[in-house]
mmCIF file of C-alpha atoms and ligand atoms in Angstrom:
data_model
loop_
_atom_site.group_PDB
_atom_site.id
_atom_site.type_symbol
_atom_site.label_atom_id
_atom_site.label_comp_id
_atom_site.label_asym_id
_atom_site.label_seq_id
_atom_site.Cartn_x
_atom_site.Cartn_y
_atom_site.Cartn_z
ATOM 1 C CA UNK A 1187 240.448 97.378 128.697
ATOM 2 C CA UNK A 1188 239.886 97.697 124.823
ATOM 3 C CA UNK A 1189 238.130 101.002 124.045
ATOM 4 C CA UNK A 1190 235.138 101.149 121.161
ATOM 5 C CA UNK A 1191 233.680 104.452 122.098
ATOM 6 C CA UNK A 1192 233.000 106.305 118.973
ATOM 7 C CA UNK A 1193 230.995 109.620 118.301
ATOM 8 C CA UNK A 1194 228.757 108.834 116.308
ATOM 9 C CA UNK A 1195 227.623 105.904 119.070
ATOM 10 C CA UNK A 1196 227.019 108.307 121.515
ATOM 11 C CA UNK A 1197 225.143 110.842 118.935
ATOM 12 C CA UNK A 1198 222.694 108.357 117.825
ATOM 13 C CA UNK A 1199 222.463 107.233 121.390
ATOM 14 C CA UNK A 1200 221.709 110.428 122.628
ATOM 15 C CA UNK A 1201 218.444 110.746 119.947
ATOM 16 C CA UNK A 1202 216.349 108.337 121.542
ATOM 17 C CA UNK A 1203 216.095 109.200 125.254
ATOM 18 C CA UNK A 1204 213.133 107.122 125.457
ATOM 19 C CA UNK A 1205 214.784 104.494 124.920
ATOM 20 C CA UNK A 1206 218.672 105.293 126.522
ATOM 21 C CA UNK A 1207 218.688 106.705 129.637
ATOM 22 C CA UNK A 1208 221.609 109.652 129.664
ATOM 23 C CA UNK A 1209 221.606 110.699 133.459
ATOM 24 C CA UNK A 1210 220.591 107.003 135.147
ATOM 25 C CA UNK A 1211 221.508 108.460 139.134
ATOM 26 C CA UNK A 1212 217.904 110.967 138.418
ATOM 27 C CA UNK A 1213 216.102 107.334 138.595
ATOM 28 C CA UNK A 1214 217.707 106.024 141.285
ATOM 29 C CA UNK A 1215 215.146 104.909 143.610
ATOM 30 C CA UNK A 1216 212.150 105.403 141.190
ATOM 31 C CA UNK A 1217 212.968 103.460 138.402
ATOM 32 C CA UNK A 1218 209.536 102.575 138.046
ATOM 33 C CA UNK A 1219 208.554 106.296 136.395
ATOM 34 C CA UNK A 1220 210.973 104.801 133.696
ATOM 35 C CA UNK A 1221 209.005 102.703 132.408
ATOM 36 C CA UNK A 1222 205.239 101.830 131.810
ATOM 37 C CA UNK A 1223 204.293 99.184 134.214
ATOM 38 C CA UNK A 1224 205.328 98.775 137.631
ATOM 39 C CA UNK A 1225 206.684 95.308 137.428
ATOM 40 C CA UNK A 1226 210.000 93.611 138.408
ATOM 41 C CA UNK A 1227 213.289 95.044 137.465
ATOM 42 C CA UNK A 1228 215.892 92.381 135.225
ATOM 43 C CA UNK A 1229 219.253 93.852 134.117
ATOM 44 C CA UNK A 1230 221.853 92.327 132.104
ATOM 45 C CA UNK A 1231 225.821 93.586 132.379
ATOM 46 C CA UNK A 1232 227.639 93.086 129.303
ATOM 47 C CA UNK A 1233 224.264 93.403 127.315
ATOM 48 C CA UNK A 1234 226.880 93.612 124.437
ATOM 49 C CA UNK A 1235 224.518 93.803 121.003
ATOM 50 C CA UNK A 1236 220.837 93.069 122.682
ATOM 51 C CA UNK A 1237 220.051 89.820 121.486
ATOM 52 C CA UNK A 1238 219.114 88.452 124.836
ATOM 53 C CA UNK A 1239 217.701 91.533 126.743
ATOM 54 C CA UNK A 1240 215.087 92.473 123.724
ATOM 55 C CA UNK A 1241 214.434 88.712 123.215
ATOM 56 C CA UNK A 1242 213.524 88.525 127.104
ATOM 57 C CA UNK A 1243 211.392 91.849 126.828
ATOM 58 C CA UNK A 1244 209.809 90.405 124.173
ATOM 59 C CA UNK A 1245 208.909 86.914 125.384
ATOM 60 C CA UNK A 1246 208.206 87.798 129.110
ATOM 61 C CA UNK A 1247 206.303 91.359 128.578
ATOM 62 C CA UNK A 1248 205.610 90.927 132.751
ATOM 63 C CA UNK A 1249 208.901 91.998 133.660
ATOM 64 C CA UNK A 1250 211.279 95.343 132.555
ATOM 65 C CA UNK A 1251 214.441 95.063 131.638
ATOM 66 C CA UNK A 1252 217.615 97.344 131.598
ATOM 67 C CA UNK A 1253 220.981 96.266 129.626
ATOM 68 C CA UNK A 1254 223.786 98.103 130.938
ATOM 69 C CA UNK A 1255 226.955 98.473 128.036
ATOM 70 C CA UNK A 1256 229.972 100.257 128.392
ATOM 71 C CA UNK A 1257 230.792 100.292 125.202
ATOM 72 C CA UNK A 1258 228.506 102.920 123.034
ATOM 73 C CA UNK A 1259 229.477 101.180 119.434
ATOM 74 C CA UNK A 1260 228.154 97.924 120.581
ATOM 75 C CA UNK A 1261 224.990 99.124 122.481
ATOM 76 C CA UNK A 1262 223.888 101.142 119.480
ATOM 77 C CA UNK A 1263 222.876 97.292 117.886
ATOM 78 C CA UNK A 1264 220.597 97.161 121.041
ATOM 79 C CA UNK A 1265 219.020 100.453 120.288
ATOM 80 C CA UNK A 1266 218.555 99.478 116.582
ATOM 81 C CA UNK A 1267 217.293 96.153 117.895
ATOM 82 C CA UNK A 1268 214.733 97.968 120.257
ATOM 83 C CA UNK A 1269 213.921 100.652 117.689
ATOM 84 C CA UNK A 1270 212.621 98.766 115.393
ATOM 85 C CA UNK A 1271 210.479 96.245 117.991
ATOM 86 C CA UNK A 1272 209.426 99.355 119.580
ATOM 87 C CA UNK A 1273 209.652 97.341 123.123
ATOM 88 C CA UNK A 1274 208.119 99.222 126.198
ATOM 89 C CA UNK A 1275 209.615 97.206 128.645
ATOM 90 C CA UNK A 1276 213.133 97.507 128.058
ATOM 91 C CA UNK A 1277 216.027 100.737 128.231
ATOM 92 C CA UNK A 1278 219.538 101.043 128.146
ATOM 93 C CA UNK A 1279 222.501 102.392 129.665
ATOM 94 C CA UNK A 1280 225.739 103.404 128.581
ATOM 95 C CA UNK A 1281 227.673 102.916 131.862
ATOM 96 C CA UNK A 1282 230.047 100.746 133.766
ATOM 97 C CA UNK A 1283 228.857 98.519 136.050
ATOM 98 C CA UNK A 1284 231.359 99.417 138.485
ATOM 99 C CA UNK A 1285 229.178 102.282 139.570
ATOM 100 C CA UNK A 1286 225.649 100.791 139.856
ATOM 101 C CA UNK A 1287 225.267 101.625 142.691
ATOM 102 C CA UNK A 1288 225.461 105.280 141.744
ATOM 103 C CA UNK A 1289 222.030 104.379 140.051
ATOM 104 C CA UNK A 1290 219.642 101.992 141.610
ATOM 105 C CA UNK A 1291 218.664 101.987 145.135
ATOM 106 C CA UNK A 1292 219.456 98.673 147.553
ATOM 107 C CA UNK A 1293 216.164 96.510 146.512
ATOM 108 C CA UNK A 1294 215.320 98.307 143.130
ATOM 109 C CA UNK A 1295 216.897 95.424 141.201
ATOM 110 C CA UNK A 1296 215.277 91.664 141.142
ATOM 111 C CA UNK A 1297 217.370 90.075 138.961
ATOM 112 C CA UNK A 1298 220.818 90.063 137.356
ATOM 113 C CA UNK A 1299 221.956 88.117 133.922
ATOM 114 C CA UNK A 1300 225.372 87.944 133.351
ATOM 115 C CA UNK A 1301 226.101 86.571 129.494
ATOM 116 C CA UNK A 1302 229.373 85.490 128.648
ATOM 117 C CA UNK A 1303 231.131 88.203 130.400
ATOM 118 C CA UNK A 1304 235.005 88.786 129.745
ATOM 119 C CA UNK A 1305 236.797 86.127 131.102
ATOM 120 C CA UNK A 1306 240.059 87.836 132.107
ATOM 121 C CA UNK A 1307 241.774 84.727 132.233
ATOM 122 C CA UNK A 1308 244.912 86.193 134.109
ATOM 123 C CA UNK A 1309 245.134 85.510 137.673
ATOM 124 C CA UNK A 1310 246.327 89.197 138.056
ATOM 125 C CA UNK A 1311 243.366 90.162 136.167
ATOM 126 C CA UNK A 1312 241.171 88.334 138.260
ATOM 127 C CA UNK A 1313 239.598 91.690 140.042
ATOM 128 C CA UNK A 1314 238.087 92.854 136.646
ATOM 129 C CA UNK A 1315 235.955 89.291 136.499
ATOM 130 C CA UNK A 1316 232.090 90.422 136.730
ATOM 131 C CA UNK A 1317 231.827 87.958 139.198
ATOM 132 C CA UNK A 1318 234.636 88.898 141.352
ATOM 133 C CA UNK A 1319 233.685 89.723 144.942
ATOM 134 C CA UNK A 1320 234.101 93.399 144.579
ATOM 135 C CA UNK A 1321 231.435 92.939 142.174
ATOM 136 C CA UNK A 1322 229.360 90.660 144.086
ATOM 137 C CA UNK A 1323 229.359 93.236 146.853
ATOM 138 C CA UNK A 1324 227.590 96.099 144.086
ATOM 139 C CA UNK A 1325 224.897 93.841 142.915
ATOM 140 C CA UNK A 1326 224.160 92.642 146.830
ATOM 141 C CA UNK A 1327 223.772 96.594 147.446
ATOM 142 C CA UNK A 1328 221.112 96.779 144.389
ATOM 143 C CA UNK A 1329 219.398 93.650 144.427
ATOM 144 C CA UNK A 1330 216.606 92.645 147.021
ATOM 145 C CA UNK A 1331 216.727 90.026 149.750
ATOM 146 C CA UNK A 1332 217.240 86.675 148.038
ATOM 147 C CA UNK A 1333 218.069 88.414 144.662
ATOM 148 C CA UNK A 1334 219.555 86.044 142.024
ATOM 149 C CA UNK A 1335 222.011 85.951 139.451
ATOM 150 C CA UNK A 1336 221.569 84.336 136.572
ATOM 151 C CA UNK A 1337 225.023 83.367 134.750
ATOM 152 C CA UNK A 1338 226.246 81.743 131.582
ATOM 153 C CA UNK A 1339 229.341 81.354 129.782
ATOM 154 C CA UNK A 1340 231.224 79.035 127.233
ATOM 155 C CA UNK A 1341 234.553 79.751 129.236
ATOM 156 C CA UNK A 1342 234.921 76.844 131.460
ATOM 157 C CA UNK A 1343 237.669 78.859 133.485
ATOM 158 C CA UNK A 1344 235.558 81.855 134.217
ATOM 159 C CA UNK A 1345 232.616 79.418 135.334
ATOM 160 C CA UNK A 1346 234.670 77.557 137.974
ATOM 161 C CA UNK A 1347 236.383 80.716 139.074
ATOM 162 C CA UNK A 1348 232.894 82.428 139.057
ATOM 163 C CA UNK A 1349 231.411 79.309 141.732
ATOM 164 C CA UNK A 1350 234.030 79.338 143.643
ATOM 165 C CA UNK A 1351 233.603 83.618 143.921
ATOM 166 C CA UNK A 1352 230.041 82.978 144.538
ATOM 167 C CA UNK A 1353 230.566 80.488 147.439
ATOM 168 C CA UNK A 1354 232.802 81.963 149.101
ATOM 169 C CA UNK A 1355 230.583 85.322 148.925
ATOM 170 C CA UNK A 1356 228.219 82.891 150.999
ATOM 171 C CA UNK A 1357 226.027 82.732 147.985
ATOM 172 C CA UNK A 1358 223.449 79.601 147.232
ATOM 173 C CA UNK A 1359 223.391 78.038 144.143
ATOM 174 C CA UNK A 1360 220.041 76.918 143.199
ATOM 175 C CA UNK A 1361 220.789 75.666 139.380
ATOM 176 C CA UNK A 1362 223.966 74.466 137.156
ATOM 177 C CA UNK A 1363 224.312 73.238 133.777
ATOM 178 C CA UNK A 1364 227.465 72.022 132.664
ATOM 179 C CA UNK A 1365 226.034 71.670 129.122
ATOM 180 C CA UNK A 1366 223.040 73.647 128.308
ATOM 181 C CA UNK A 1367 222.289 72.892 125.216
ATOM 182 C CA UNK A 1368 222.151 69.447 125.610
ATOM 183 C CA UNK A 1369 220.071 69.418 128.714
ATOM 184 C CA UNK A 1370 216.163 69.748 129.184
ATOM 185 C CA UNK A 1371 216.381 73.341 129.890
ATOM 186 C CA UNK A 1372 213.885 75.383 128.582
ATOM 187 C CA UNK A 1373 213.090 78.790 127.581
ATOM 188 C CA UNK A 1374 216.854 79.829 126.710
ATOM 189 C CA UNK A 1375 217.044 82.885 125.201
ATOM 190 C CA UNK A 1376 221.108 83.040 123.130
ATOM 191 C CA UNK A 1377 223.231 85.985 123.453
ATOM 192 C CA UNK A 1378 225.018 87.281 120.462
ATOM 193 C CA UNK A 1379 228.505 84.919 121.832
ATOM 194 C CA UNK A 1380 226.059 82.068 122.566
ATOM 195 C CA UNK A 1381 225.051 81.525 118.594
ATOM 196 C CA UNK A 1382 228.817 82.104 117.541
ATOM 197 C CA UNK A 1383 230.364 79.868 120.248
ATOM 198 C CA UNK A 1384 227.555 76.677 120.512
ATOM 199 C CA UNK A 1385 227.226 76.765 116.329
ATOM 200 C CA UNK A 1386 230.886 75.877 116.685
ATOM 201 C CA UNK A 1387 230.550 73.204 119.251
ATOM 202 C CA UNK A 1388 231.322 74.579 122.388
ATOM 203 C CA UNK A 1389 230.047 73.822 125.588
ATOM 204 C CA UNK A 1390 227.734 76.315 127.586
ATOM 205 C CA UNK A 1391 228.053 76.513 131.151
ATOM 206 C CA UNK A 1392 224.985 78.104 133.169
ATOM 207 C CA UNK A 1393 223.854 78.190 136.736
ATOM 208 C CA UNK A 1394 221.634 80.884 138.938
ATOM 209 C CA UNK A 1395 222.536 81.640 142.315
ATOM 210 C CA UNK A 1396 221.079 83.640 145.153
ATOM 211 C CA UNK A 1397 222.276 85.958 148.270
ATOM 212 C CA UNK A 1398 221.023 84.746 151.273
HETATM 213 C C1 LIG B 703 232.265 89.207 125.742
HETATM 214 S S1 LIG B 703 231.082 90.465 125.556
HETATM 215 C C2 LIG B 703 229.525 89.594 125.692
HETATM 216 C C3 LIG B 703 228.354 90.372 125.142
HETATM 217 C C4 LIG B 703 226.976 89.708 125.302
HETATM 218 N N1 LIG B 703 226.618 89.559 126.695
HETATM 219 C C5 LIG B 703 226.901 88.386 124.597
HETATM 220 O O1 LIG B 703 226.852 87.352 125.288
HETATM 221 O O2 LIG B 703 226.870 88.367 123.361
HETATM 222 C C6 LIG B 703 231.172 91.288 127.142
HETATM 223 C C7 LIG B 703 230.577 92.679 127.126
HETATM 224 O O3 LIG B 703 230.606 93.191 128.457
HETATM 225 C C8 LIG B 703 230.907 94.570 128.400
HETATM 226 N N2 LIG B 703 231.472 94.956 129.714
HETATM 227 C C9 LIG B 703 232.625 94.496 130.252
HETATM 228 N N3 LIG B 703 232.839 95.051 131.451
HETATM 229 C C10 LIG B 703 231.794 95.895 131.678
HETATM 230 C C11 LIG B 703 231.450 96.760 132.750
HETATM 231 N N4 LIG B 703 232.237 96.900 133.819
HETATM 232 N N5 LIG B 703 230.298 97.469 132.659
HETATM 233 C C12 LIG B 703 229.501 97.355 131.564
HETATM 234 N N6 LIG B 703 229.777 96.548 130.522
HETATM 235 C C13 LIG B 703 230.909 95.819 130.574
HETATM 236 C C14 LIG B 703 231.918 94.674 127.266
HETATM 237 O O4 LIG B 703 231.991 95.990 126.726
HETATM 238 C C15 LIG B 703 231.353 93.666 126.261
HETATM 239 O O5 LIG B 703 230.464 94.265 125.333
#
């Protein structure tokens, strides 16, 4: 995988620890000292630049959000982003999903978004998919009975792969779009990759499934 860690990222990350949470395994199991209201607990993987997470902190103040990044020169736009709304209700973390459950405790997590999420197109490369079963298994451990994912893509190979991977994990799939911007759908909040791809024309896949 393509590197983009930079110092300076992880200096300016590093001055707003209200904000960027720099040791995430000290709130596993109390997550709700992190922020302040105890409400339910959304995170995005990939939260790439912020667009979505701070645009769903902002229009649904009920619920607190956490966008996880792994790269620091990307996430710093989602700092900047949550700087300057000075949003209460969402953080950020500078880790790989691959070791969530390192920081949340099984039933700490209500929700996960998944936004156009590298589609590692190569069958060998298939294990590195954030919906592969390996990953599946991680947000099962974190999420609480009947937790959901909520998925979208413009990659029409990543979302069959992905329903297929969620099937056979046994999962139920309670909505699909095959073309969400032309459908009735409301209350869509667009990634970063959702304005670039659908202002050129492409298609948007989305559905939202659930463990059982
Ligand atoms: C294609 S970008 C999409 C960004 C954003 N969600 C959007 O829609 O604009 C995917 C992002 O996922 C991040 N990512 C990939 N694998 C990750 C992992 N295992 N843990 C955390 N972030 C990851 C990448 O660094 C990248 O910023």
């Amino acid at each position: 995988m393509r590197q983009r860690n930079k110092p300076w990222a992880k200096d300016k990350l590093a001055e707003y620890p209200q904000y960027v949470i720099s040791e995430p395994e000290k709130y596993k199991g109390k997550w709700k000292e992190a922020f302040d209201k105890d409400q339910p607990l959304h995170i995005e993987i990939g939260t790439g630049k912020g667009r979505f997470i701070t645009g769903m902190a902002k229009a649904n103040p009920e619920n607190n959000y956490i966008g996880i990044e792994l790269a620091d020169s990307v996430i710093v736009t989602a700092l900047d982003r949550i700087i300057e709304d000075g949003l209460p209700n969402v953080k950020l973390l500078n880790v790989n999903a691959n070791d969530l459950r390192d920081y949340f405790e099984k039933g700490e997590v209500d929700r996960v978004y998944l936004n156009f999420s590298d589609p590692w197109p190569k069958k060998r490369h298939a294990k590195r998919r954030l919906t592969y079963k390996s990953f599946l298994e991680i947000y099962e451990n974190i999420l609480g009975d009947k937790g959901e994912i909520h998925f979208k893509t413009d990659n029409q190979g990543l979302f069959e792969s992905s329903l297929m991977s969620f099937s056979e994990y046994g999962m139920l799939l309670t909505f699909v779009s095959l073309d969400l911007h032309n459908s009735d759908y409301e209350g869509n909040i667009m990634t970063e990759y959702e304005e670039k791809f659908s202002s050129r024309g492409s298609r948007i896949f989305r559905c939202e499934v659930q463990y059982r």
